[in-house]
């Protein structure tokens, strides 16, 4: 669930600080590493520089270096690992020099047939410098050195299966590409003579850019001094797989994805939840900060119950869900969330959350709410049960880690210590999202995977 950002200025203004700011706005999509790659020019020849490091954007990148450098074309990345470990060698953008020039790639998503492609390339002499699935794209390009770099990129993308939203630098061109199924978001924005691509519209807002449109599934958009040119990845698809979990949890609520306001979707999820799983005996409704808050507001609004912000989030602690180890997640809950006892004491409380993945957070929060004096704790989840692993960029790799895959709703309710537990149905969630149902990926809820779950087939 990484964040990518790119910028190209036609009038020669430097875009490095814009990219730095864009990554700040996308920090919620990845906290393990961050990086920026930018175009340089020396003696008429284009090259690349890259700066990247581990941790949050302000720790990983040197703002003074970026402010004192110049480039009219740059891309950036914030990472959380789903393919390849949390190491500096896997930090992005990934850059390479090959016979046709310099290339840099920032990638959001998971290439599901990357292992097979990597094996194929290694048998033909390729030497990989990282364990990231993104590096396979560079090697596929390098093995087609008889083609111009843009043609080699499109040919490489045609062989990939799974999720990829890309910001790429090829010489002095910014290239944006979105997989033919549209798993991960990617948007186009403009401010004056500068063109931007970003994982979410909130990153365009911070640089004062206007959202133009979404990059279409299967589109390759080339941005250079002559303007923009739209090309297609020559790959037929039966349907789209736009990720439902982006709307449920991951995207920032002030973003627009595929024409839909994330805030509005989450409010509608709360309304649906109140209609389908009311709790008339409750005194108050509260949300699990922060991704459950808006659905909780919708639930309270629809049910006529009082909404209270009864659980406070420590703003200086990152998301527990995307931390890389279970031990850190468990420790994180204690320092991240704190109930307000004066509000909860003696009350029957409805807590609305966006989802239950591993169950660690909700279990500990229920215990803390009870310790604060709550009389009853009822859990309402603004999405269906997460029963299946995601292969497309969310860190739920095995069913063993998913609470809803190990027990039914009644068993899970008892396990987390709630008085009641209810979820939304897939149909209700899709209605709230408002996109055509056949355009939305529900694989983590339904098990309906791209290609029937055959995730490592080669198409070379």
XYZ file of C-alpha atoms in Angstrom:
460
model
C 0.000 0.000 0.000
C 2.809 2.377 -0.899
C 2.448 5.973 -2.035
C 3.839 7.288 -5.321
C 4.164 10.876 -6.499
C 5.657 12.411 -9.624
C 6.029 15.889 -11.102
C 7.133 17.380 -14.423
C 7.513 21.117 -15.087
C 7.354 22.383 -18.684
C 8.620 25.846 -17.783
C 11.788 24.591 -16.092
C 10.843 25.206 -12.464
C 12.289 22.774 -9.931
C 9.766 20.236 -8.630
C 11.822 18.616 -5.859
C 10.149 20.422 -2.968
C 6.737 19.639 -4.468
C 7.592 15.936 -4.522
C 8.819 16.130 -0.924
C 5.513 17.742 0.120
C 3.530 15.192 -1.881
C 5.225 12.364 -0.020
C 4.310 14.014 3.288
C 0.647 13.850 2.234
C 1.081 10.160 1.350
C 2.896 9.219 4.560
C -0.127 7.167 5.715
C 0.470 4.777 2.816
C 3.929 3.752 4.036
C 6.182 4.445 6.973
C 9.146 2.106 6.453
C 11.161 4.098 3.914
C 10.933 7.033 1.551
C 12.842 8.198 -1.501
C 13.020 10.665 -4.367
C 14.694 10.253 -7.784
C 15.224 13.184 -10.103
C 16.607 14.013 -13.535
C 20.000 15.686 -13.892
C 21.653 17.079 -16.998
C 25.382 17.264 -17.584
C 27.051 18.139 -20.894
C 23.730 17.650 -22.657
C 23.233 14.144 -21.275
C 20.420 13.182 -18.910
C 21.145 11.207 -15.763
C 19.510 10.407 -12.427
C 20.127 11.186 -8.785
C 18.353 9.423 -5.963
C 17.989 10.095 -2.249
C 16.301 7.570 -0.004
C 16.389 6.276 3.534
C 14.542 4.295 6.176
C 11.737 5.698 8.288
C 9.359 8.613 7.861
C 9.755 11.175 5.085
C 11.409 13.835 7.251
C 13.912 11.275 8.576
C 14.597 9.476 5.302
C 15.133 12.568 3.139
C 17.335 15.630 3.499
C 15.071 18.618 2.874
C 18.053 21.001 2.613
C 19.633 18.859 -0.114
C 16.391 18.845 -2.082
C 15.883 22.600 -1.642
C 19.372 23.307 -2.951
C 19.112 20.891 -5.901
C 17.307 21.414 -9.181
C 15.220 19.204 -11.423
C 12.117 19.727 -13.535
C 11.260 15.992 -13.424
C 11.160 13.846 -10.285
C 9.314 10.943 -8.650
C 8.956 9.909 -5.017
C 7.831 6.954 -2.944
C 6.739 6.052 0.586
C 6.935 2.350 1.314
C 5.436 -0.342 3.400
C 6.573 -3.776 2.418
C 4.351 -6.529 1.064
C 6.900 -7.975 -1.392
C 10.507 -7.864 -0.201
C 11.644 -7.106 3.332
C 12.023 -3.792 5.132
C 15.591 -3.013 4.028
C 17.262 0.009 2.460
C 18.048 -2.080 -0.639
C 14.278 -2.381 -1.201
C 13.564 1.320 -0.656
C 12.221 3.081 -3.729
C 12.433 4.626 -6.261
C 14.567 1.888 -7.789
C 17.002 3.208 -10.389
C 19.169 1.616 -13.062
C 21.369 2.487 -16.010
C 21.191 0.198 -19.030
C 22.182 0.404 -22.676
C 19.239 2.642 -23.535
C 19.697 5.139 -20.694
C 18.590 5.766 -17.103
C 15.322 4.564 -15.552
C 13.726 5.143 -12.137
C 10.539 3.460 -10.919
C 8.234 4.069 -7.945
C 5.621 1.324 -7.538
C 2.453 0.810 -5.511
C 0.971 -2.692 -5.548
C 2.088 -6.298 -5.798
C 3.201 -8.052 -8.980
C 1.781 -11.496 -8.362
C 3.827 -13.341 -10.992
C 7.092 -11.614 -10.013
C 8.631 -14.791 -8.553
C 8.223 -16.660 -11.832
C 9.526 -13.708 -13.846
C 12.517 -13.352 -11.527
C 13.354 -17.049 -11.917
C 13.028 -16.753 -15.707
C 15.360 -13.737 -15.808
C 17.940 -15.181 -13.403
C 18.192 -18.269 -15.612
C 19.124 -15.884 -18.411
C 21.858 -14.138 -16.457
C 20.046 -11.344 -14.613
C 21.537 -10.305 -11.258
C 19.042 -8.731 -8.860
C 20.119 -6.127 -6.303
C 16.968 -6.314 -4.143
C 14.146 -8.674 -3.203
C 11.503 -6.197 -4.369
C 9.061 -7.300 -7.066
C 9.476 -3.861 -8.680
C 13.003 -4.657 -9.859
C 11.631 -7.260 -12.280
C 10.296 -4.383 -14.422
C 13.794 -2.923 -14.867
C 15.230 -6.295 -15.857
C 12.422 -6.968 -18.326
C 13.232 -3.614 -19.935
C 16.969 -4.325 -20.010
C 16.356 -7.673 -21.736
C 14.666 -5.765 -24.573
C 17.494 -3.382 -25.339
C 16.654 -3.513 -29.057
C 13.499 -1.473 -28.270
C 13.205 2.207 -27.328
C 12.839 2.501 -23.524
C 9.134 3.444 -23.571
C 8.317 0.500 -25.846
C 10.379 -1.777 -23.596
C 8.443 -0.534 -20.542
C 5.048 -1.154 -22.155
C 6.176 -4.594 -23.312
C 7.376 -5.357 -19.772
C 4.072 -4.249 -18.265
C 2.190 -6.511 -20.638
C 3.846 -9.544 -19.019
C 2.904 -8.559 -15.456
C -0.021 -9.874 -13.473
C -1.417 -8.243 -10.364
C -1.322 -4.675 -9.089
C 0.953 -1.869 -10.219
C 0.479 1.877 -10.212
C 3.771 3.369 -11.355
C 5.574 6.685 -11.605
C 8.563 6.217 -13.922
C 11.353 8.461 -15.180
C 12.720 7.573 -18.622
C 15.380 10.090 -19.680
C 13.599 13.448 -19.190
C 10.061 12.061 -19.325
C 7.610 11.323 -16.534
C 5.564 8.205 -17.246
C 2.524 7.112 -15.227
C 1.089 3.620 -15.631
C -1.800 1.761 -14.017
C -2.389 -1.968 -14.378
C -5.244 -3.053 -16.689
C -7.363 -4.156 -13.710
C -7.026 -0.836 -11.857
C -6.233 -2.344 -8.449
C -4.412 0.656 -6.983
C -5.304 4.326 -7.445
C -3.312 6.781 -9.548
C -4.393 10.325 -10.385
C -3.393 13.192 -12.653
C -3.204 16.819 -11.488
C -1.968 20.176 -12.749
C -0.814 23.531 -11.428
C 0.161 26.006 -14.100
C 2.837 24.431 -16.290
C 3.542 21.595 -13.835
C 1.880 18.199 -14.185
C 1.606 15.740 -11.295
C 0.731 12.087 -10.735
C -0.152 10.819 -7.269
C -1.634 7.851 -5.446
C -4.288 10.087 -3.866
C -5.770 13.513 -4.510
C -4.783 14.733 -1.023
C -1.170 14.840 -2.297
C -2.263 17.123 -5.131
C -3.983 19.428 -2.643
C -0.804 20.046 -0.660
C 1.034 21.393 -3.724
C -1.936 23.484 -4.871
C -2.666 21.317 -7.913
C -6.092 20.712 -9.436
C -7.278 17.127 -9.810
C -7.786 16.481 -13.531
C -8.758 12.807 -13.634
C -7.803 9.279 -12.668
C -5.223 7.467 -14.740
C -7.345 4.824 -16.455
C -6.777 1.108 -15.839
C -4.405 -0.092 -18.538
C -3.242 3.443 -19.404
C 0.347 4.612 -19.853
C 0.533 8.410 -19.722
C 3.722 10.023 -21.050
C 4.416 13.552 -19.771
C 7.213 15.633 -21.301
C 7.988 19.100 -22.645
C 5.559 18.562 -25.534
C 2.595 17.782 -23.269
C 0.855 14.500 -22.499
C 0.352 11.418 -24.614
C -1.900 8.526 -23.584
C -1.016 4.965 -24.603
C -2.541 1.605 -23.717
C -1.035 -1.591 -22.319
C -2.049 -4.177 -24.948
C -3.721 -6.618 -22.579
C -7.395 -7.594 -22.613
C -9.208 -7.886 -19.285
C -12.622 -9.275 -18.452
C -13.311 -6.834 -15.596
C -11.786 -4.236 -13.277
C -10.521 -4.877 -9.755
C -10.506 -1.452 -8.052
C -9.667 -2.148 -4.401
C -12.618 -1.854 -1.989
C -10.207 -1.647 0.957
C -8.923 1.711 -0.283
C -12.359 3.184 0.454
C -12.921 1.186 3.638
C -9.581 1.835 5.316
C -6.460 2.889 3.559
C -7.030 6.108 1.647
C -7.190 9.430 3.457
C -10.798 10.633 3.863
C -10.042 13.904 2.072
C -9.096 12.025 -1.106
C -11.115 11.282 -4.229
C -10.505 7.911 -5.896
C -12.040 6.914 -9.232
C -14.429 9.842 -8.928
C -15.673 8.910 -5.447
C -15.160 10.911 -2.249
C -13.627 8.612 0.363
C -15.336 10.662 3.088
C -18.764 10.216 1.499
C -18.244 6.489 1.024
C -17.283 5.999 4.671
C -20.295 8.025 5.845
C -22.557 5.836 3.681
C -20.925 2.706 5.094
C -21.928 3.938 8.558
C -25.489 4.623 7.430
C -25.755 1.126 5.939
C -24.328 -0.403 9.095
C -26.909 1.335 11.288
C -29.711 0.132 9.017
C -28.546 -3.484 8.897
C -27.084 -3.866 12.417
C -28.843 -1.442 14.790
C -28.119 -1.337 18.510
C -31.146 0.451 20.039
C -30.097 -0.289 23.620
C -26.842 1.685 23.215
C -26.250 5.064 24.864
C -23.462 6.395 22.652
C -21.569 5.677 19.437
C -17.838 6.174 19.080
C -15.334 5.374 16.364
C -12.011 3.593 16.355
C -9.556 6.377 15.521
C -9.019 7.346 12.867
C -10.323 5.181 10.045
C -13.504 4.179 11.907
C -14.453 7.723 12.901
C -16.382 8.793 9.791
C -18.363 5.546 9.607
C -19.161 5.987 13.300
C -20.516 9.462 12.543
C -22.709 7.961 9.825
C -23.885 5.210 12.173
C -24.837 7.717 14.887
C -26.533 9.984 12.368
C -28.634 7.164 10.928
C -29.515 5.588 14.276
C -30.225 8.814 16.164
C -27.691 7.963 18.875
C -25.258 10.424 20.421
C -21.790 10.434 18.845
C -18.901 10.939 21.254
C -15.178 10.969 20.565
C -14.575 8.604 23.462
C -11.316 7.043 22.232
C -8.379 9.388 21.692
C -5.512 8.666 19.338
C -1.926 9.679 20.050
C -1.067 11.685 16.933
C 2.625 10.877 17.200
C 2.222 7.141 16.740
C 1.873 5.574 13.296
C -0.709 3.066 12.137
C -0.420 -0.210 14.022
C -1.829 -2.208 11.103
C 1.038 -1.391 8.752
C 3.889 -1.896 11.188
C 5.955 -4.877 10.052
C 5.813 -7.174 13.111
C 3.037 -8.486 15.329
C 5.008 -7.589 18.467
C 5.189 -3.933 17.410
C 1.460 -3.987 16.609
C 0.626 -5.256 20.103
C 2.811 -2.678 21.803
C 1.520 0.013 19.483
C -2.119 -0.349 20.546
C -1.302 0.596 24.148
C 0.515 3.786 23.269
C -1.691 4.702 20.317
C -5.237 4.678 21.758
C -6.659 5.827 25.075
C -10.340 5.749 26.165
C -11.915 8.697 28.033
C -13.352 7.154 31.200
C -15.665 10.070 32.065
C -17.556 9.561 28.798
C -17.646 5.758 28.916
C -18.393 5.074 32.572
C -21.715 3.256 32.995
C -22.538 3.535 29.271
C -23.582 0.978 26.680
C -21.218 1.781 23.844
C -21.195 1.053 20.131
C -17.661 1.138 18.717
C -17.524 1.375 14.923
C -14.369 0.248 13.157
C -13.516 -0.032 9.485
C -12.460 -3.692 9.634
C -11.072 -6.498 11.739
C -7.936 -7.961 10.201
C -5.831 -9.708 12.829
C -8.088 -8.734 15.748
C -5.237 -7.454 17.922
C -6.327 -3.815 18.103
C -10.050 -4.307 18.664
C -9.490 -6.913 21.380
C -7.209 -4.617 23.364
C -9.406 -1.568 22.878
C -12.467 -3.436 24.155
C -10.502 -4.435 27.257
C -9.422 -0.823 27.817
C -12.975 0.476 27.312
C -14.317 -1.990 29.862
C -11.577 -0.998 32.305
C -12.757 2.594 31.835
C -16.176 1.638 33.160
C -18.283 0.895 30.061
C -21.307 -1.261 30.878
C -21.580 -2.919 27.448
C -19.366 -2.840 24.346
C -20.946 -3.539 20.950
C -18.697 -3.720 17.891
C -19.936 -2.732 14.437
C -17.649 -3.198 11.419
C -18.177 -1.032 8.334
C -17.040 -3.765 5.925
C -17.511 -7.534 5.482
C -15.323 -10.069 7.338
C -11.759 -10.184 5.959
C -11.425 -13.924 5.320
C -8.885 -14.220 2.523
C -5.289 -13.034 2.011
C -4.640 -10.138 -0.340
C -2.122 -10.687 -3.144
C -2.400 -7.158 -4.494
C -0.750 -4.909 -1.930
C -2.318 -5.216 1.536
C -0.295 -6.988 4.213
C -2.597 -9.963 4.893
C -0.504 -12.764 3.387
C -2.004 -15.875 5.018
C -5.392 -16.983 6.323
C -3.720 -17.950 9.605
C -3.329 -14.252 10.419
C -6.946 -13.308 9.666
C -9.297 -13.415 12.638
C -12.452 -13.934 10.536
C -10.850 -16.858 8.680
C -10.260 -18.759 11.928
C -13.722 -18.469 13.500
C -17.302 -17.449 12.771
C -18.843 -14.153 13.899
C -20.113 -15.613 17.171
C -16.728 -17.119 17.995
C -14.893 -13.933 17.076
C -17.279 -11.856 19.182
C -16.439 -14.003 22.189
C -12.716 -13.988 21.392
C -12.448 -10.188 21.271
C -14.633 -9.782 24.363
C -17.552 -7.854 22.813
C -21.206 -8.045 23.826
C -22.190 -8.166 20.150
C -20.452 -8.033 16.771
C -21.922 -7.274 13.344
C -20.483 -6.682 9.891
C -21.719 -5.212 6.634
C -22.471 -7.543 3.739
C -20.457 -7.364 0.523
C -23.550 -6.118 -1.297
C -24.108 -3.272 1.169
C -20.439 -2.266 0.987
C -20.521 -2.171 -2.823
C -23.708 -0.085 -2.771
C -22.030 2.434 -0.458
C -18.926 2.646 -2.681
C -21.158 3.363 -5.653
C -18.991 1.910 -8.426
C -20.274 -0.855 -10.719
C -19.927 -4.068 -8.645
C -17.930 -5.757 -11.395
C -15.357 -2.946 -11.180
C -14.502 -3.481 -7.499
C -12.088 -6.030 -6.012
C -13.594 -7.856 -3.025
C -11.026 -10.678 -2.959
C -10.118 -10.237 0.724
C -13.811 -10.556 1.608
C -15.070 -12.990 -1.055
C -12.037 -14.921 -2.301
C -12.876 -13.787 -5.855
C -9.337 -13.317 -7.151
C -7.985 -12.199 -10.472
C -7.314 -15.255 -12.652
C -9.053 -17.503 -10.115
C -6.140 -17.243 -7.681
C -3.477 -18.565 -10.070
C -1.128 -15.829 -8.996
C 2.286 -16.892 -10.266
C 1.739 -17.793 -13.907
C 4.111 -16.391 -16.516
C 2.839 -14.593 -19.589
C 6.074 -13.990 -21.470
